[in-house]
């Protein structure tokens, strides 16, 4: 075994499975060649004398002169977060690229967290300089770690430190503070600071992407896994008055219903169990279980009954409960904020409990032997979610991180700040150097336009334009889109997939028609061409040029842009998955849909692939995903239509009698808003969904 120059073998994570060639890639002096680009440490590179630096985006777009109500009182208090750039940001990005790209000399040569910090983290001199600048301006350092310093002080102190003036602005019925001009930091710390957040109010928050379908079609169960008593049927001609679903696509024909898209319609499929998903995506045939892999899940807050609920759910459906020590949690309940139902975090802990249960049970379901650690953020704010992600990376708690939440770049509350984007990317790049991959949900509102949000069930009404989500569209994460899966037998054999996009109609009160017909957009996987991120190196050979140059607004981009999603798996609300939970209520099970399903499904698949590599981490997966694009490793998802009129695939979702009325919906599949699954790479399902060949390709 040969050491790398300047790196002892213990600094590189253990290796097994298929290997690429090893080359001298990095030295203690930080002179390196990564991804074919020669880089030198700051001490070696010749550079112009540092100058004061303006922090773009610290003055938000909504802080306009027309709503300016004057300066913030000098004694008002404020806490800001100063993110540290580290000693060699360009070197970090280059090594993250090289170590993730098959065929490079550095591929697969992951670093330990300690070595990553030694090579790329902030130096003691940088930290001391930032601290001295902040305290010299009158601010107090009230918190810090390897990535940031939290500084606190009066508005006057903030003005002095950041070369600006805080003002009050009347926005949407609230009085919000923000810098009147972009903040400026002095030359002495310009290269040491990555960015600053918290100088203005109304910071964006993230939303969970899960959506319950409730009541579920006839499969809600009690604590013993037995069907709950059904409501007393109300007399009604035609369709069944008890919840009815098919065990597989096309099993039960509908009679007594109004005319729909096609002459013959069937009842929608019952919510899937983990064993059916394992069968459909080739996990069962591969024999893989995720043994030896570690998956982290990040959501906000945490449920006190998660382990018990997950074990209950697994046993109810013929799977193994977590073994002792297989499931762990990192939670700090005393530090939770925004916990009220109307505090801006999706209902607080109770509102996020379903998301947590879904994520944990999907990962365990797709990779039953993988270790799972749940890391609960203290709120849904970017700062707290990034802190949770950093905990995983700094301690290397996992090989794969599943995050079923996302936000938008452009909303009526303002744009995502450059500092926040840079801070997220630093975490993702650090993770890549250590062999950690990040899977994010693509969203549930099609192209996220205001038009989609007008009728969509899980949309952000503050969206200002068609756009891809964030962090899901970032170039350093795997964006997992959604599909609607049809199985061809009760065991879960793969039948087909379309994009995750539904039109929905309701049965009229007299039972004689569907209204509206055709249906309106209700639910759809996210994706599209981002105006905010340039095309990454791994997409160029695969993504059609026209798609990469056509923005979601319809405008043509002179440069190729990032297109999402990267991959896709089942997530449609009407091809839902079962989830079991209690969280203060009696245990029960119900159906959930959304790309919140898709992301942990894919993280489970990645855990299985790690087992196929004999426990060797995959790391940032996108380069290897696109290397396999167009092969038998993926199902190429294409929307299917029927007959000369190109009618959509459709089904009837019969929920039975709900609150005294028959609840029946007609659902058309493969009708995402502004996105479509077509042959080859597309902006609704990416390269497609993984199958057994994908898993076996890692052996």
mmCIF file of C-alpha atoms in Angstrom, residues 249-484:
data_model
loop_
_atom_site.group_PDB
_atom_site.id
_atom_site.type_symbol
_atom_site.label_atom_id
_atom_site.label_comp_id
_atom_site.label_asym_id
_atom_site.label_seq_id
_atom_site.Cartn_x
_atom_site.Cartn_y
_atom_site.Cartn_z
ATOM 1 C CA UNK A 249 -52.200 -1.443 -11.953
ATOM 2 C CA UNK A 250 -55.397 -2.306 -13.798
ATOM 3 C CA UNK A 251 -56.562 -4.991 -11.373
ATOM 4 C CA UNK A 252 -60.051 -3.720 -10.517
ATOM 5 C CA UNK A 253 -62.256 -2.298 -13.245
ATOM 6 C CA UNK A 254 -64.499 0.654 -12.470
ATOM 7 C CA UNK A 255 -68.193 0.387 -13.166
ATOM 8 C CA UNK A 256 -70.958 2.864 -12.476
ATOM 9 C CA UNK A 257 -68.715 5.884 -13.007
ATOM 10 C CA UNK A 258 -69.198 8.757 -15.453
ATOM 11 C CA UNK A 259 -67.311 8.696 -18.742
ATOM 12 C CA UNK A 260 -63.643 9.473 -18.236
ATOM 13 C CA UNK A 261 -60.556 9.836 -20.441
ATOM 14 C CA UNK A 262 -60.875 6.305 -21.803
ATOM 15 C CA UNK A 263 -63.678 3.784 -22.182
ATOM 16 C CA UNK A 264 -62.272 1.542 -19.440
ATOM 17 C CA UNK A 265 -60.876 2.850 -16.177
ATOM 18 C CA UNK A 266 -59.536 1.004 -13.152
ATOM 19 C CA UNK A 267 -59.311 1.836 -9.489
ATOM 20 C CA UNK A 268 -56.087 3.458 -8.350
ATOM 21 C CA UNK A 269 -53.408 1.284 -6.781
ATOM 22 C CA UNK A 270 -53.282 0.798 -3.011
ATOM 23 C CA UNK A 271 -50.389 2.522 -1.271
ATOM 24 C CA UNK A 272 -47.114 0.670 -1.740
ATOM 25 C CA UNK A 273 -45.228 -1.193 0.972
ATOM 26 C CA UNK A 274 -41.408 -1.342 1.139
ATOM 27 C CA UNK A 275 -41.294 -4.929 -0.136
ATOM 28 C CA UNK A 276 -43.167 -3.889 -3.286
ATOM 29 C CA UNK A 277 -40.740 -1.017 -3.887
ATOM 30 C CA UNK A 278 -37.750 -3.299 -3.375
ATOM 31 C CA UNK A 279 -39.175 -5.682 -5.947
ATOM 32 C CA UNK A 280 -40.001 -2.961 -8.451
ATOM 33 C CA UNK A 281 -36.561 -1.341 -8.394
ATOM 34 C CA UNK A 282 -34.492 -4.527 -8.452
ATOM 35 C CA UNK A 283 -33.329 -4.512 -4.834
ATOM 36 C CA UNK A 284 -34.909 -7.880 -4.109
ATOM 37 C CA UNK A 285 -33.329 -9.497 -7.172
ATOM 38 C CA UNK A 286 -29.926 -8.011 -6.325
ATOM 39 C CA UNK A 287 -29.936 -9.532 -2.848
ATOM 40 C CA UNK A 288 -28.604 -6.268 -1.416
ATOM 41 C CA UNK A 289 -29.786 -4.856 1.907
ATOM 42 C CA UNK A 290 -27.527 -1.856 2.524
ATOM 43 C CA UNK A 291 -25.346 -3.735 4.986
ATOM 44 C CA UNK A 292 -22.284 -1.698 5.915
ATOM 45 C CA UNK A 293 -23.698 1.600 4.638
ATOM 46 C CA UNK A 294 -24.697 4.602 6.733
ATOM 47 C CA UNK A 295 -27.532 6.954 5.803
ATOM 48 C CA UNK A 296 -28.276 10.242 7.537
ATOM 49 C CA UNK A 297 -31.672 11.931 7.334
ATOM 50 C CA UNK A 298 -32.069 15.664 7.917
ATOM 51 C CA UNK A 299 -35.408 17.270 8.693
ATOM 52 C CA UNK A 300 -36.510 19.869 11.226
ATOM 53 C CA UNK A 301 -37.154 18.873 14.861
ATOM 54 C CA UNK A 302 -37.752 15.230 15.810
ATOM 55 C CA UNK A 303 -40.388 12.760 16.967
ATOM 56 C CA UNK A 304 -40.059 11.097 20.368
ATOM 57 C CA UNK A 305 -41.648 7.903 18.986
ATOM 58 C CA UNK A 306 -39.694 7.551 15.751
ATOM 59 C CA UNK A 307 -37.798 4.352 16.550
ATOM 60 C CA UNK A 308 -40.878 2.635 17.963
ATOM 61 C CA UNK A 309 -42.981 3.735 14.998
ATOM 62 C CA UNK A 310 -40.410 2.568 12.453
ATOM 63 C CA UNK A 311 -40.098 -0.811 14.118
ATOM 64 C CA UNK A 312 -43.877 -1.130 14.339
ATOM 65 C CA UNK A 313 -44.221 -0.335 10.656
ATOM 66 C CA UNK A 314 -41.474 -2.729 9.568
ATOM 67 C CA UNK A 315 -42.855 -5.678 11.510
ATOM 68 C CA UNK A 316 -46.405 -4.970 10.299
ATOM 69 C CA UNK A 317 -45.202 -5.445 6.724
ATOM 70 C CA UNK A 318 -42.964 -8.462 7.127
ATOM 71 C CA UNK A 319 -39.640 -6.652 7.507
ATOM 72 C CA UNK A 320 -37.131 -6.626 10.345
ATOM 73 C CA UNK A 321 -37.174 -3.988 13.053
ATOM 74 C CA UNK A 322 -34.013 -1.955 13.548
ATOM 75 C CA UNK A 323 -31.424 -3.983 15.440
ATOM 76 C CA UNK A 324 -30.003 -2.427 18.589
ATOM 77 C CA UNK A 325 -27.816 0.546 17.712
ATOM 78 C CA UNK A 326 -28.764 0.511 14.022
ATOM 79 C CA UNK A 327 -30.898 3.648 14.389
ATOM 80 C CA UNK A 328 -29.577 6.714 16.245
ATOM 81 C CA UNK A 329 -30.626 10.344 16.616
ATOM 82 C CA UNK A 330 -28.942 13.716 17.014
ATOM 83 C CA UNK A 331 -31.481 16.099 18.568
ATOM 84 C CA UNK A 332 -31.315 19.251 20.697
ATOM 85 C CA UNK A 333 -34.961 19.953 21.722
ATOM 86 C CA UNK A 334 -33.982 22.706 24.150
ATOM 87 C CA UNK A 335 -32.696 24.725 21.197
ATOM 88 C CA UNK A 336 -35.740 24.315 18.941
ATOM 89 C CA UNK A 337 -37.314 27.542 17.691
ATOM 90 C CA UNK A 338 -40.382 28.458 15.597
ATOM 91 C CA UNK A 339 -42.237 25.524 17.141
ATOM 92 C CA UNK A 340 -45.740 27.009 17.070
ATOM 93 C CA UNK A 341 -48.345 26.118 14.454
ATOM 94 C CA UNK A 342 -48.105 29.599 12.916
ATOM 95 C CA UNK A 343 -44.416 30.364 13.435
ATOM 96 C CA UNK A 344 -43.414 29.844 9.812
ATOM 97 C CA UNK A 345 -41.976 26.338 10.040
ATOM 98 C CA UNK A 346 -44.760 24.195 8.665
ATOM 99 C CA UNK A 347 -46.546 23.652 11.965
ATOM 100 C CA UNK A 348 -43.466 23.049 14.104
ATOM 101 C CA UNK A 349 -42.498 19.580 15.361
ATOM 102 C CA UNK A 350 -45.994 18.164 14.806
ATOM 103 C CA UNK A 351 -46.007 19.414 11.226
ATOM 104 C CA UNK A 352 -42.658 17.763 10.438
ATOM 105 C CA UNK A 353 -43.390 14.441 12.180
ATOM 106 C CA UNK A 354 -44.939 12.850 9.092
ATOM 107 C CA UNK A 355 -41.942 13.850 6.985
ATOM 108 C CA UNK A 356 -39.544 12.305 9.479
ATOM 109 C CA UNK A 357 -41.524 9.060 9.664
ATOM 110 C CA UNK A 358 -41.694 8.839 5.879
ATOM 111 C CA UNK A 359 -37.962 9.412 5.438
ATOM 112 C CA UNK A 360 -36.822 6.976 8.106
ATOM 113 C CA UNK A 361 -39.211 4.231 7.018
ATOM 114 C CA UNK A 362 -38.386 4.602 3.320
ATOM 115 C CA UNK A 363 -34.633 4.380 3.891
ATOM 116 C CA UNK A 364 -35.071 1.395 6.193
ATOM 117 C CA UNK A 365 -37.520 -0.161 3.752
ATOM 118 C CA UNK A 366 -35.192 0.106 0.725
ATOM 119 C CA UNK A 367 -32.020 -0.753 2.688
ATOM 120 C CA UNK A 368 -33.104 -2.790 5.745
ATOM 121 C CA UNK A 369 -29.566 -3.427 7.039
ATOM 122 C CA UNK A 370 -28.134 0.080 6.593
ATOM 123 C CA UNK A 371 -27.393 2.150 9.680
ATOM 124 C CA UNK A 372 -29.631 5.210 9.912
ATOM 125 C CA UNK A 373 -28.964 8.400 11.856
ATOM 126 C CA UNK A 374 -31.646 11.056 12.089
ATOM 127 C CA UNK A 375 -30.274 14.592 12.575
ATOM 128 C CA UNK A 376 -33.005 17.062 13.472
ATOM 129 C CA UNK A 377 -32.412 20.743 12.728
ATOM 130 C CA UNK A 378 -33.538 23.233 15.392
ATOM 131 C CA UNK A 379 -35.916 24.898 12.910
ATOM 132 C CA UNK A 380 -36.602 25.027 9.178
ATOM 133 C CA UNK A 381 -34.314 28.030 8.659
ATOM 134 C CA UNK A 382 -31.322 27.772 6.358
ATOM 135 C CA UNK A 383 -28.949 28.407 9.259
ATOM 136 C CA UNK A 384 -30.316 25.532 11.329
ATOM 137 C CA UNK A 385 -30.582 23.085 8.440
ATOM 138 C CA UNK A 386 -27.008 23.882 7.402
ATOM 139 C CA UNK A 387 -25.885 23.339 10.983
ATOM 140 C CA UNK A 388 -27.440 19.863 10.877
ATOM 141 C CA UNK A 389 -25.716 19.073 7.580
ATOM 142 C CA UNK A 390 -22.397 20.335 8.955
ATOM 143 C CA UNK A 391 -22.731 18.070 11.978
ATOM 144 C CA UNK A 392 -22.951 15.077 9.656
ATOM 145 C CA UNK A 393 -19.967 16.152 7.575
ATOM 146 C CA UNK A 394 -17.719 17.289 10.429
ATOM 147 C CA UNK A 395 -18.208 13.986 12.249
ATOM 148 C CA UNK A 396 -18.618 11.850 9.112
ATOM 149 C CA UNK A 397 -21.810 10.348 10.496
ATOM 150 C CA UNK A 398 -22.941 8.883 7.164
ATOM 151 C CA UNK A 399 -22.083 8.060 3.543
ATOM 152 C CA UNK A 400 -25.400 9.302 2.133
ATOM 153 C CA UNK A 401 -27.589 12.180 3.352
ATOM 154 C CA UNK A 402 -31.303 12.307 2.524
ATOM 155 C CA UNK A 403 -33.085 15.666 2.710
ATOM 156 C CA UNK A 404 -36.778 15.818 1.818
ATOM 157 C CA UNK A 405 -37.102 19.591 1.955
ATOM 158 C CA UNK A 406 -36.399 22.464 -0.351
ATOM 159 C CA UNK A 407 -37.181 26.087 -1.018
ATOM 160 C CA UNK A 408 -37.131 28.512 -3.920
ATOM 161 C CA UNK A 409 -34.512 30.907 -5.223
ATOM 162 C CA UNK A 410 -36.977 33.683 -6.107
ATOM 163 C CA UNK A 411 -40.037 34.565 -4.012
ATOM 164 C CA UNK A 412 -42.040 37.596 -2.975
ATOM 165 C CA UNK A 413 -39.959 37.509 0.230
ATOM 166 C CA UNK A 414 -36.804 38.063 -1.807
ATOM 167 C CA UNK A 415 -34.104 35.982 -3.455
ATOM 168 C CA UNK A 416 -31.921 33.388 -1.786
ATOM 169 C CA UNK A 417 -28.758 35.229 -0.769
ATOM 170 C CA UNK A 418 -25.366 34.517 -2.367
ATOM 171 C CA UNK A 419 -23.960 33.962 1.132
ATOM 172 C CA UNK A 420 -26.473 31.211 1.868
ATOM 173 C CA UNK A 421 -25.802 29.495 -1.454
ATOM 174 C CA UNK A 422 -22.043 29.655 -0.870
ATOM 175 C CA UNK A 423 -22.379 28.277 2.654
ATOM 176 C CA UNK A 424 -24.476 25.325 1.459
ATOM 177 C CA UNK A 425 -22.021 24.602 -1.344
ATOM 178 C CA UNK A 426 -19.079 24.631 1.030
ATOM 179 C CA UNK A 427 -20.791 21.896 3.059
ATOM 180 C CA UNK A 428 -21.595 19.863 -0.059
ATOM 181 C CA UNK A 429 -18.030 20.170 -1.362
ATOM 182 C CA UNK A 430 -16.587 19.244 2.011
ATOM 183 C CA UNK A 431 -18.864 16.209 2.050
ATOM 184 C CA UNK A 432 -17.733 15.240 -1.449
ATOM 185 C CA UNK A 433 -14.079 15.230 -0.401
ATOM 186 C CA UNK A 434 -15.013 12.862 2.447
ATOM 187 C CA UNK A 435 -17.136 10.524 0.313
ATOM 188 C CA UNK A 436 -20.549 11.835 1.404
ATOM 189 C CA UNK A 437 -23.366 12.325 -1.119
ATOM 190 C CA UNK A 438 -26.441 14.535 -0.645
ATOM 191 C CA UNK A 439 -29.871 13.600 -2.056
ATOM 192 C CA UNK A 440 -32.556 16.301 -2.179
ATOM 193 C CA UNK A 441 -36.236 16.232 -3.121
ATOM 194 C CA UNK A 442 -36.959 18.078 -6.368
ATOM 195 C CA UNK A 443 -40.296 19.543 -5.211
ATOM 196 C CA UNK A 444 -43.993 18.785 -5.750
ATOM 197 C CA UNK A 445 -45.183 21.712 -7.871
ATOM 198 C CA UNK A 446 -43.976 21.066 -11.394
ATOM 199 C CA UNK A 447 -42.107 24.113 -12.678
ATOM 200 C CA UNK A 448 -42.971 26.023 -9.470
ATOM 201 C CA UNK A 449 -44.586 28.862 -11.430
ATOM 202 C CA UNK A 450 -47.375 30.994 -9.958
ATOM 203 C CA UNK A 451 -49.706 29.315 -12.474
ATOM 204 C CA UNK A 452 -48.824 25.866 -11.129
ATOM 205 C CA UNK A 453 -49.229 27.131 -7.563
ATOM 206 C CA UNK A 454 -52.755 28.345 -8.369
ATOM 207 C CA UNK A 455 -54.101 24.771 -8.271
ATOM 208 C CA UNK A 456 -51.214 22.652 -6.958
ATOM 209 C CA UNK A 457 -51.590 20.941 -3.584
ATOM 210 C CA UNK A 458 -48.018 21.346 -2.308
ATOM 211 C CA UNK A 459 -46.816 24.597 -3.850
ATOM 212 C CA UNK A 460 -45.224 27.779 -2.570
ATOM 213 C CA UNK A 461 -47.640 30.620 -3.235
ATOM 214 C CA UNK A 462 -44.811 33.156 -2.907
ATOM 215 C CA UNK A 463 -43.070 31.987 -6.090
ATOM 216 C CA UNK A 464 -42.512 34.799 -8.572
ATOM 217 C CA UNK A 465 -41.629 32.747 -11.656
ATOM 218 C CA UNK A 466 -41.071 29.285 -13.093
ATOM 219 C CA UNK A 467 -37.927 27.958 -11.436
ATOM 220 C CA UNK A 468 -36.094 24.961 -10.024
ATOM 221 C CA UNK A 469 -35.857 24.523 -6.264
ATOM 222 C CA UNK A 470 -32.954 25.142 -3.911
ATOM 223 C CA UNK A 471 -30.818 23.455 -2.597
ATOM 224 C CA UNK A 472 -32.141 20.694 -4.877
ATOM 225 C CA UNK A 473 -30.889 22.382 -8.072
ATOM 226 C CA UNK A 474 -27.434 23.084 -6.703
ATOM 227 C CA UNK A 475 -24.713 21.528 -8.836
ATOM 228 C CA UNK A 476 -23.194 19.689 -5.849
ATOM 229 C CA UNK A 477 -26.250 17.628 -4.856
ATOM 230 C CA UNK A 478 -28.290 14.866 -6.442
ATOM 231 C CA UNK A 479 -31.735 16.221 -7.294
ATOM 232 C CA UNK A 480 -34.268 13.385 -7.035
ATOM 233 C CA UNK A 481 -37.428 13.850 -9.088
ATOM 234 C CA UNK A 482 -40.668 11.908 -8.956
ATOM 235 C CA UNK A 483 -42.482 9.316 -11.013
ATOM 236 C CA UNK A 484 -45.780 7.485 -10.889
#
